[in-house]
PDB file of C-alpha atoms in Angstrom:
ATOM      1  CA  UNK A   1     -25.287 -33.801  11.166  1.00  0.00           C
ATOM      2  CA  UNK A   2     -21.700 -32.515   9.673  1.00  0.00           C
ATOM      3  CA  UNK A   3     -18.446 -33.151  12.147  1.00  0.00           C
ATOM      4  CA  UNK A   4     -16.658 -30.579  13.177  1.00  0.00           C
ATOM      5  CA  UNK A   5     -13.157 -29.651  11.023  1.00  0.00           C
ATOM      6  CA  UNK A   6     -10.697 -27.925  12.592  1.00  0.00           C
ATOM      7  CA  UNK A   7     -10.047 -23.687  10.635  1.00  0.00           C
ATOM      8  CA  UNK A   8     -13.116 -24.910   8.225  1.00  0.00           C
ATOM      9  CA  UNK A   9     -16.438 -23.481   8.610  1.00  0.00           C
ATOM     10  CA  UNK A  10     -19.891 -25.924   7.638  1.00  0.00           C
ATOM     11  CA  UNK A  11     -21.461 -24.520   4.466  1.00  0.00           C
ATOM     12  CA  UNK A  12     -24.116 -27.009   3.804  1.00  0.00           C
ATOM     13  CA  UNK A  13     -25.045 -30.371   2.008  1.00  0.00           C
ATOM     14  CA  UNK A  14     -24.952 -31.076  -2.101  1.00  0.00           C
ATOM     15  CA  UNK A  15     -26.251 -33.083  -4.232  1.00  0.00           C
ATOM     16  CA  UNK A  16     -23.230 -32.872  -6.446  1.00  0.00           C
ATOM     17  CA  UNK A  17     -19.639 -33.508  -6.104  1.00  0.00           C
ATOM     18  CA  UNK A  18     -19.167 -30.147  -7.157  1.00  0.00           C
ATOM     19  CA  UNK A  19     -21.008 -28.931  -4.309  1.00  0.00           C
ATOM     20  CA  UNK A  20     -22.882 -26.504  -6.938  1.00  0.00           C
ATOM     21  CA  UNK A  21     -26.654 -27.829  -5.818  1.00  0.00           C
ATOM     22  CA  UNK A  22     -27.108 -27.186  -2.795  1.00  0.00           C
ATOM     23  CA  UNK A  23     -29.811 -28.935  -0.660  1.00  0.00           C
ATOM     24  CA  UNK A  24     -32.512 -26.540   0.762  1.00  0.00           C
ATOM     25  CA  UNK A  25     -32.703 -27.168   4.649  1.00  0.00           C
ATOM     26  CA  UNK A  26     -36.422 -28.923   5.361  1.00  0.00           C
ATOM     27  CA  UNK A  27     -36.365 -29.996   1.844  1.00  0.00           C
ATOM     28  CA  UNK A  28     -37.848 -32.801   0.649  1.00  0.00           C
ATOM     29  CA  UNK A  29     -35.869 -35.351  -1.286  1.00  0.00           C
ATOM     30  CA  UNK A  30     -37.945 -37.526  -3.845  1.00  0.00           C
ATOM     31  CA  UNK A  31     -35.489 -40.838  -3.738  1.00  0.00           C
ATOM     32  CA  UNK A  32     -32.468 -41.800  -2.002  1.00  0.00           C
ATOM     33  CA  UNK A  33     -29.545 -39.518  -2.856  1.00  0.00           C
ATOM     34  CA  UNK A  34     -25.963 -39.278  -2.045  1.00  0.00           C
ATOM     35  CA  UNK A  35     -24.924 -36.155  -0.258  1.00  0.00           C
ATOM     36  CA  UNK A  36     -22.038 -34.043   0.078  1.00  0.00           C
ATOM     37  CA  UNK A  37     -20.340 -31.680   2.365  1.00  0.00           C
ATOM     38  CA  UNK A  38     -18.762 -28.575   1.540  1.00  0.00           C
ATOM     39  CA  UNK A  39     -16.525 -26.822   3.507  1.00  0.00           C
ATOM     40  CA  UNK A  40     -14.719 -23.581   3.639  1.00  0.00           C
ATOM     41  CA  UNK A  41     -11.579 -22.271   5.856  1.00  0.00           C
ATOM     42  CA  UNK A  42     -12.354 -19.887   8.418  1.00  0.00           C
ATOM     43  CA  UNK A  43      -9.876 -16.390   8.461  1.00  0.00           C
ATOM     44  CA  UNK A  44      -8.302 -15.671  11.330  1.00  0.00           C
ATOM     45  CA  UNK A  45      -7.286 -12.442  12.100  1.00  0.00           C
ATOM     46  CA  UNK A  46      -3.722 -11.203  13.007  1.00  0.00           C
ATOM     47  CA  UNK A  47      -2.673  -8.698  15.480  1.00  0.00           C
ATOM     48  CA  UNK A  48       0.582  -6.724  15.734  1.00  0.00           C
ATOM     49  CA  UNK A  49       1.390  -5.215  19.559  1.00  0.00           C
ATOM     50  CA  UNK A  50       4.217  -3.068  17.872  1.00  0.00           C
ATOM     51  CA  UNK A  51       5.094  -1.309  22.160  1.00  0.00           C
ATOM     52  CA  UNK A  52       5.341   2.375  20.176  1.00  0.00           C
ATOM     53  CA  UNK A  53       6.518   1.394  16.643  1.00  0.00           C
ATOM     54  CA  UNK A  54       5.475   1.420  13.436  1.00  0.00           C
ATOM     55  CA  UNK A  55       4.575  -1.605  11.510  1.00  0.00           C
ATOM     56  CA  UNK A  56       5.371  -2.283   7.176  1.00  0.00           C
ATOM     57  CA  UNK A  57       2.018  -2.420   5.758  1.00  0.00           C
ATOM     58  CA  UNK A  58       2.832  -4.921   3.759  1.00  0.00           C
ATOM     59  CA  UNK A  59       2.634  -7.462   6.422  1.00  0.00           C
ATOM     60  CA  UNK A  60      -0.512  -9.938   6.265  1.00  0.00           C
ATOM     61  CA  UNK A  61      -3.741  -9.030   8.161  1.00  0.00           C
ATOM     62  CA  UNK A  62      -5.364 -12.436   8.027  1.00  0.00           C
ATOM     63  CA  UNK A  63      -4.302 -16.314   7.745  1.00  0.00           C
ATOM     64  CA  UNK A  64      -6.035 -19.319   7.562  1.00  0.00           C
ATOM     65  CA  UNK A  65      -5.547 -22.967   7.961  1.00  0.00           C
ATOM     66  CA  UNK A  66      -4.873 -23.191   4.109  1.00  0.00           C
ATOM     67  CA  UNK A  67      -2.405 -20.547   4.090  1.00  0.00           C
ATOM     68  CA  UNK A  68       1.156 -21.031   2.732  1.00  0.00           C
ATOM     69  CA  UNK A  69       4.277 -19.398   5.245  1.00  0.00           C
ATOM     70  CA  UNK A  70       3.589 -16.312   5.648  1.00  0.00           C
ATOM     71  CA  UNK A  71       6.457 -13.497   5.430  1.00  0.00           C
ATOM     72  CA  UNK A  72       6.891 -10.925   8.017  1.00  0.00           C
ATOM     73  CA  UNK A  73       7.770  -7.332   7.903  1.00  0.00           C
ATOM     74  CA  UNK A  74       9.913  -5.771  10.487  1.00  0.00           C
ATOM     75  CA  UNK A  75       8.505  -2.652  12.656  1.00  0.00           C
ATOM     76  CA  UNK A  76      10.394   0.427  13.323  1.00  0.00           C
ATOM     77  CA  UNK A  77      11.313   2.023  16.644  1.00  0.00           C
ATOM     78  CA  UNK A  78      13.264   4.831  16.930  1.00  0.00           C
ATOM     79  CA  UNK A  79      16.496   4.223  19.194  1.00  0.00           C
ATOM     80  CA  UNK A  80      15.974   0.569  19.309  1.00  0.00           C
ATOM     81  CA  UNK A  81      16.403  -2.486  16.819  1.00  0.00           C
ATOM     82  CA  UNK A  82      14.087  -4.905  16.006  1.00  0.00           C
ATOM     83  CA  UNK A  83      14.557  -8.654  16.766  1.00  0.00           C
ATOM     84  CA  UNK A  84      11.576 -10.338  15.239  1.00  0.00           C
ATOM     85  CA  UNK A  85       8.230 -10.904  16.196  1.00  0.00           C
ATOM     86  CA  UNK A  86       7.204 -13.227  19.188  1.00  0.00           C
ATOM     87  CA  UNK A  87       4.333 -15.909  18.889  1.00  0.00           C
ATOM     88  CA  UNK A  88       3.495 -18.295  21.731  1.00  0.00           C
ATOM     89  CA  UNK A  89       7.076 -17.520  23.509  1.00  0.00           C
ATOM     90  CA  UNK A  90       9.511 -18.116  19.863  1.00  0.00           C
ATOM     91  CA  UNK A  91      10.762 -15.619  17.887  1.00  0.00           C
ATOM     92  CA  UNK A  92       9.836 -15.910  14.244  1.00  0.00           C
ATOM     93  CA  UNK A  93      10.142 -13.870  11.075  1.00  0.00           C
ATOM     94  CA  UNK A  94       7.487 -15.633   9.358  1.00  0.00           C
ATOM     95  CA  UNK A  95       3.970 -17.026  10.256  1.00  0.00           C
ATOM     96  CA  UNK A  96       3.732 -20.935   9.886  1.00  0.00           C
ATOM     97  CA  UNK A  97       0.918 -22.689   7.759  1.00  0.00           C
ATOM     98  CA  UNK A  98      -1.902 -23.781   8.641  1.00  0.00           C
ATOM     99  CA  UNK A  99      -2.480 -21.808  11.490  1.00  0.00           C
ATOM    100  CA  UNK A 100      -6.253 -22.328  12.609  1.00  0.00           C
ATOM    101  CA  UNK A 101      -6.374 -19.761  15.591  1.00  0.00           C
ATOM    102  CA  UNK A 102      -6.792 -15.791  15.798  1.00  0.00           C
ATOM    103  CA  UNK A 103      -2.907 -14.839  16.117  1.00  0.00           C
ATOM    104  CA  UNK A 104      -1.568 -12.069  18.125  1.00  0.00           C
ATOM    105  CA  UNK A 105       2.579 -11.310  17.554  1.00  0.00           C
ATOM    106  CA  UNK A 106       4.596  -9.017  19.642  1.00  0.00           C
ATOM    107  CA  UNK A 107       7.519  -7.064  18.199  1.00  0.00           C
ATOM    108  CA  UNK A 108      10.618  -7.157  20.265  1.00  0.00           C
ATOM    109  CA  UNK A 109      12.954  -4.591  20.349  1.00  0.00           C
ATOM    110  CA  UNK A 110      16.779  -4.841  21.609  1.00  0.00           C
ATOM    111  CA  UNK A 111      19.017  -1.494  22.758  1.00  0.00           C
ATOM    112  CA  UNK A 112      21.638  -0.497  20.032  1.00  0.00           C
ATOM    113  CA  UNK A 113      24.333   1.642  19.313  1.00  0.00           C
ATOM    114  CA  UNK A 114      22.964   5.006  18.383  1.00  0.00           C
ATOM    115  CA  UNK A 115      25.200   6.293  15.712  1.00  0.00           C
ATOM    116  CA  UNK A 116      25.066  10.372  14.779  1.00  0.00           C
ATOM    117  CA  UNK A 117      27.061  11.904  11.648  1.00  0.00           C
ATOM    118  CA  UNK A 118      28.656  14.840  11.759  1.00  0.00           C
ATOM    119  CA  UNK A 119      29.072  16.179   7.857  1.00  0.00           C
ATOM    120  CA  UNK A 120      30.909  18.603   8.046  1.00  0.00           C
ATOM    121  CA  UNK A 121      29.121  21.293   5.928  1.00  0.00           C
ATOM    122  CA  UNK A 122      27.811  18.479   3.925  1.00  0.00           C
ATOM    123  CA  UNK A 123      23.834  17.536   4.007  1.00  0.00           C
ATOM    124  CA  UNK A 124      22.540  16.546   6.911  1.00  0.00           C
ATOM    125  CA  UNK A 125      22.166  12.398   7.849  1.00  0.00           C
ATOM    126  CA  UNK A 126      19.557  10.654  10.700  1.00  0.00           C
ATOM    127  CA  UNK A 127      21.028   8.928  13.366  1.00  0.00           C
ATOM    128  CA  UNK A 128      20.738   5.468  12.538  1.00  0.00           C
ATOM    129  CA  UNK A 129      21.196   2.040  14.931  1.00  0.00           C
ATOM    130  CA  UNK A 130      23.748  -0.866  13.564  1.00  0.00           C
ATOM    131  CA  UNK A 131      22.598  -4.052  13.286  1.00  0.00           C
ATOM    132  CA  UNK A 132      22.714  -7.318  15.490  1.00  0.00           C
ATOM    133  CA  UNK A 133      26.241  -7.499  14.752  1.00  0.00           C
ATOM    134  CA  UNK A 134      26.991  -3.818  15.327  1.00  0.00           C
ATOM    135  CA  UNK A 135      27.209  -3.114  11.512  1.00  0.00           C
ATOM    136  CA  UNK A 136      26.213  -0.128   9.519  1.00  0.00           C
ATOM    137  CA  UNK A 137      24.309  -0.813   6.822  1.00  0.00           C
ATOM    138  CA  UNK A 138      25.708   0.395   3.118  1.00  0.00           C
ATOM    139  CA  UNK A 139      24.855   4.196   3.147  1.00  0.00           C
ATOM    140  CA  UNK A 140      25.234   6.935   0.309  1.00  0.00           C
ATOM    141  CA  UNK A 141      27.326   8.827  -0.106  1.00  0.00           C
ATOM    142  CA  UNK A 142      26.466  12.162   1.747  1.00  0.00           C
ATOM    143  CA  UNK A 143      26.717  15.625  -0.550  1.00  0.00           C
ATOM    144  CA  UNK A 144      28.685  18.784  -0.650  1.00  0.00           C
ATOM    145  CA  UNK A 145      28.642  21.274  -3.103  1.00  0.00           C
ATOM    146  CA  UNK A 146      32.565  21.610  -4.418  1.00  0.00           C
ATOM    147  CA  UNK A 147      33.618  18.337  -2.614  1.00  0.00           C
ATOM    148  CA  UNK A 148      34.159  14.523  -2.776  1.00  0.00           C
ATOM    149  CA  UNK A 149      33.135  12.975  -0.215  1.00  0.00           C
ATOM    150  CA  UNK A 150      36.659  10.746   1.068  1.00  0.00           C
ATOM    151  CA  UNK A 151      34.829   9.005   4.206  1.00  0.00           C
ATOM    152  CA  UNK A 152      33.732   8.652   7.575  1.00  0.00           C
ATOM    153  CA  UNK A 153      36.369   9.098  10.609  1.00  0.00           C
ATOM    154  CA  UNK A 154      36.023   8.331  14.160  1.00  0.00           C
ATOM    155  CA  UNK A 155      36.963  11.652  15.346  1.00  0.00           C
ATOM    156  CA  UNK A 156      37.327  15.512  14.080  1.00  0.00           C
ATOM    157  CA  UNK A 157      41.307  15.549  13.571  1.00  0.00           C
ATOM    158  CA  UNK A 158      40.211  13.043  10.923  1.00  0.00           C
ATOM    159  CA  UNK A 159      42.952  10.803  12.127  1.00  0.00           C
ATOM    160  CA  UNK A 160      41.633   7.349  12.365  1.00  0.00           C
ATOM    161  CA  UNK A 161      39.071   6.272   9.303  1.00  0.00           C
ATOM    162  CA  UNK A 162      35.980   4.311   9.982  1.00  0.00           C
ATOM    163  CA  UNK A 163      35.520   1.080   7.458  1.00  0.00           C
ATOM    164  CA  UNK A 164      31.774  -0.285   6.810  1.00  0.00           C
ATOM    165  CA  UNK A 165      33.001  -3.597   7.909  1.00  0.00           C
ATOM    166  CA  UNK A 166      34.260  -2.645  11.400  1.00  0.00           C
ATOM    167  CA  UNK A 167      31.694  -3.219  14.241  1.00  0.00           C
ATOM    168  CA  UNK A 168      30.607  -0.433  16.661  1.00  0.00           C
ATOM    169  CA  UNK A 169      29.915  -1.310  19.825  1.00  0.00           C
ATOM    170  CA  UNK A 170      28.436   1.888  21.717  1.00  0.00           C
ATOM    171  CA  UNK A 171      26.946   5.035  20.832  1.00  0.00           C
ATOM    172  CA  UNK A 172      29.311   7.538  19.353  1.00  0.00           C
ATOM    173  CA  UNK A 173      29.665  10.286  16.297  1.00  0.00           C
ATOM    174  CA  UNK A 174      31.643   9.643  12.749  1.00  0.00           C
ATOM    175  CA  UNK A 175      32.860  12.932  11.222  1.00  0.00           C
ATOM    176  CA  UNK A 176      32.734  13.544   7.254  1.00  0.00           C
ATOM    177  CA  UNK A 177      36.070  14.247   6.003  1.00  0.00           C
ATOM    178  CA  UNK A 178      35.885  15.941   2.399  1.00  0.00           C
ATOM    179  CA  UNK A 179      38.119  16.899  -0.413  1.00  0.00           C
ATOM    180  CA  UNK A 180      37.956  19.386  -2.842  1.00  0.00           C
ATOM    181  CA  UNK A 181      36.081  18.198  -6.379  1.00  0.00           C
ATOM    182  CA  UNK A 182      39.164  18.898  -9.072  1.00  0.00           C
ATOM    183  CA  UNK A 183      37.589  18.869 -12.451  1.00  0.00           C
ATOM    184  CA  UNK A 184      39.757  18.039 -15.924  1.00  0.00           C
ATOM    185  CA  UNK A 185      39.616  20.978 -18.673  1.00  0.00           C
ATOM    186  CA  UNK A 186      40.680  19.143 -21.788  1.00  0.00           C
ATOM    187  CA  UNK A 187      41.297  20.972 -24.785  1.00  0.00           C
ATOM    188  CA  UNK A 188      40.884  19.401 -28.619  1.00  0.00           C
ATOM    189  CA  UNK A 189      42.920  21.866 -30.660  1.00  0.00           C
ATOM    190  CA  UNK A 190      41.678  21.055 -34.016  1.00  0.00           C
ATOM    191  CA  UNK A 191      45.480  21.420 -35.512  1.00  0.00           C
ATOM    192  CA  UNK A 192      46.183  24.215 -33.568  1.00  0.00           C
ATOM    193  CA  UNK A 193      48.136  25.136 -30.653  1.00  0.00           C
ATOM    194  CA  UNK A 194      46.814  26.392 -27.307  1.00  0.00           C
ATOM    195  CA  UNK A 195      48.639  28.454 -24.678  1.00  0.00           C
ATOM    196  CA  UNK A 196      50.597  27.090 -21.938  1.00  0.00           C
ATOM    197  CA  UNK A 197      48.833  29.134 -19.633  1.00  0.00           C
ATOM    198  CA  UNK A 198      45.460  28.142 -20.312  1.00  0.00           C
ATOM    199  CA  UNK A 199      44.623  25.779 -17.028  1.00  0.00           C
ATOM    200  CA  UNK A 200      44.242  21.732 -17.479  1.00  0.00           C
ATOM    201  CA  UNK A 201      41.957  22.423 -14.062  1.00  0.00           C
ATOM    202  CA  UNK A 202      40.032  24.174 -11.775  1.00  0.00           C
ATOM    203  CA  UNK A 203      37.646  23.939  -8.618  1.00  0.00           C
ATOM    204  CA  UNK A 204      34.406  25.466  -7.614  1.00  0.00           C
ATOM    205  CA  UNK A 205      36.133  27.834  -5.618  1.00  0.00           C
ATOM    206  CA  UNK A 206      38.528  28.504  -8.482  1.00  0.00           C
ATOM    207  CA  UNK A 207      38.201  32.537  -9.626  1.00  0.00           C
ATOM    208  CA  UNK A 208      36.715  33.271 -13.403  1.00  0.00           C
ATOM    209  CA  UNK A 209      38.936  32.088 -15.896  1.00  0.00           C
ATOM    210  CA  UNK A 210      39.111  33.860 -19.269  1.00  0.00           C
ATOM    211  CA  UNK A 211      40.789  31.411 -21.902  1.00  0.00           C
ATOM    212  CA  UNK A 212      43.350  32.280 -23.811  1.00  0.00           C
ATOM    213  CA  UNK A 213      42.844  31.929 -27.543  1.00  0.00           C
ATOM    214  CA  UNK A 214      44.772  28.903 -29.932  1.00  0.00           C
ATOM    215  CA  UNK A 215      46.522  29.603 -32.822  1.00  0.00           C
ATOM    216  CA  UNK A 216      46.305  27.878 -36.156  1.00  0.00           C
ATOM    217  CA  UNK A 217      49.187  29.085 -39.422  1.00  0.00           C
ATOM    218  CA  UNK A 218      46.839  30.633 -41.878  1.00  0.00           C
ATOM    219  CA  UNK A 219      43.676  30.829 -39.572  1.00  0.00           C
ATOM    220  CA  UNK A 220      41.861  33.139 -37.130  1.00  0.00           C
ATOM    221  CA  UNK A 221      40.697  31.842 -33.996  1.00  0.00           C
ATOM    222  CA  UNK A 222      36.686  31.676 -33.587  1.00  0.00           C
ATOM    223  CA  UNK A 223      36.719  30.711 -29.938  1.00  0.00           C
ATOM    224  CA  UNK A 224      36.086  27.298 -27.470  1.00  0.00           C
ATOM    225  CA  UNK A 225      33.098  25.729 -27.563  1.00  0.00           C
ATOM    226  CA  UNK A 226      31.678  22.762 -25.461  1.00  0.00           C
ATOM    227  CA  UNK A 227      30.480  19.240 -27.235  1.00  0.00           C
ATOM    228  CA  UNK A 228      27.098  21.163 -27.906  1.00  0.00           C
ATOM    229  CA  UNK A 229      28.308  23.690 -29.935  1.00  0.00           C
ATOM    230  CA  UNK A 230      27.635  26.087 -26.782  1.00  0.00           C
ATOM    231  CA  UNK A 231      30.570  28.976 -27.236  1.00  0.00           C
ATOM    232  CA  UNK A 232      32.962  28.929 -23.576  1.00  0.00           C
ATOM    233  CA  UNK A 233      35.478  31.521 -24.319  1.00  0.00           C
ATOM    234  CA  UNK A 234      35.047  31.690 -20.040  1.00  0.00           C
ATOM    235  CA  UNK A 235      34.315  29.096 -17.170  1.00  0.00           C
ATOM    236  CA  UNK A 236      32.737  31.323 -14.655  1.00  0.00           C
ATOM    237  CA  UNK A 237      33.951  31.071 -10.830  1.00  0.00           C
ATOM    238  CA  UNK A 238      31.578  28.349  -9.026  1.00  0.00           C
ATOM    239  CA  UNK A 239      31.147  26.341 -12.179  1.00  0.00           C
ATOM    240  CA  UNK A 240      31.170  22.721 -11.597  1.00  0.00           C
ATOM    241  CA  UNK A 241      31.920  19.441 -14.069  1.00  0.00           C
ATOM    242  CA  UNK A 242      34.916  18.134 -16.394  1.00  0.00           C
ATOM    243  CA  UNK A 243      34.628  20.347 -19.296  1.00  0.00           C
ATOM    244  CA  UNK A 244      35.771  19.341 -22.920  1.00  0.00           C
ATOM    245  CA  UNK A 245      36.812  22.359 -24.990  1.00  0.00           C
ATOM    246  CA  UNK A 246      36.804  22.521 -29.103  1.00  0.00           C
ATOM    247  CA  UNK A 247      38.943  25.324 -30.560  1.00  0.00           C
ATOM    248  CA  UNK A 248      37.184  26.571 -33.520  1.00  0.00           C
ATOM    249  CA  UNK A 249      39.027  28.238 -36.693  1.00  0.00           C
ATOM    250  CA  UNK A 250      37.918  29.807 -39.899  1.00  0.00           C
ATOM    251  CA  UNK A 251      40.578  30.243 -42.883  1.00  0.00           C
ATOM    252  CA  UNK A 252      42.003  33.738 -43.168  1.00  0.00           C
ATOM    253  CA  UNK A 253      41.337  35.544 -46.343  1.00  0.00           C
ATOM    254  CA  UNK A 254      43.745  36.356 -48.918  1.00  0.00           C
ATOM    255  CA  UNK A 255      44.378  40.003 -49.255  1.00  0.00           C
TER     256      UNK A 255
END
């Protein structure tokens, strides 16, 4: 008869140290033999009670008694944070080794600060929760078309500026302030001169602008063209981006 190990379940006897010749049950054995056990772990499964959340897939479905620590994935709940998962009455964040029992872990949840953002015209952001010390975490940027984005304010009058590092303690609403997006013009003249009243800027709200042509003694002005040899004579209004302008001149013929 085999004893009883604790997360290992009785395969049978062997003839081998291996354990790759198995002995037959009711077999007959011609001499006296030494015999050996073999023995494999048993997998337990493990059960998430997530109370309405949503639980990371990548979190492990089974353990057994020779398993390493195990990692755990948070769940998700909307409006609440989690703490961590709760086995036997602890809070853990990873599953211990060499667990030989069918494990069932709780998630735990904790009330937060509901945050909203108002972008001002900008794209639109979820409501997120801070974290255990009332922290956002590190967000992007949000987007505007024609705008920089110059941060997040705690109210609409844009007179007090939220920092990342600053904890919030109760639900409330940060506002988007913006500036307008000023984009260079810069202008490689080749030799020649360019007028004074050709602009060094402009906006996406800026109107059409024609450019003015540059001179050159003893050449005639082809036009501005970008750094791909694209001709841009005009930057049209609602155009976006630095722009870098070549001036282009041929030699004027000798009458």
């Amino acid at each position: 008869m085999s004893e009883k190990r604790e997360g290992y379940q009785f395969v049978g006897w062997y003839i081998d140290k291996e354990c790759t010749k198995r002995l037959n049950p009711g077999g007959v054995l011609p001499h006296s033999v030494t015999l050996y056990d073999k023995w494999i772990p048993i997998w337990y499964p493990i059960e998430y009670d997530v109370d309405g959340g949503v639980m990371s897939r990548r979190n492990p479905r089974y353990t057994c008694i020779e398993s390493e620590e195990l990692l755990l994935y948070p769940a998700f709940k909307k409006g609440v944070m989690f703490v961590g998962w709760q086995l036997n009455g602890e809070i853990i964040t990873s599953l211990p080794a060499g667990i030989h029992e069918p494990v069932i872990l709780t998630a735990i949840y904790k009330e937060c600060p509901v945050i909203h953002f108002e972008t001002c015209g900008g794209a639109n952001y979820m409501d997120v929760c801070t974290d255990e010390h009332g922290l956002l975490m590190k967000m992007k940027a949000p987007i505007r078309v024609g705008y920089t984005f110059d941060g997040w304010f705690w109210d609409c009058d844009y007179r007090w500026r939220y920092n990342l590092d600053e904890p919030i303690h109760e639900s409330c609403t940060l506002y988007a302030h913006w500036q307008v997006s000023q984009y260079k013009i810069t202008y490689d003249l080749n030799g020649g001169l360019s007028s004074r009243r050709n602009p060094k800027s402009y906006t996406y709200f800026s109107d059409t602008i024609h450019l003015l042509p540059a001179t050159k003694p003893g050449y005639e002005f082809v036009g501005w063209f970008d750094e791909r040899g694209n001709e841009l004579n005009v930057i049209r209004e609602h155009s976006m981006g630095n722009k870098h302008l070549i001036a282009q001149f041929r030699k004027r013929e000798l009458n």
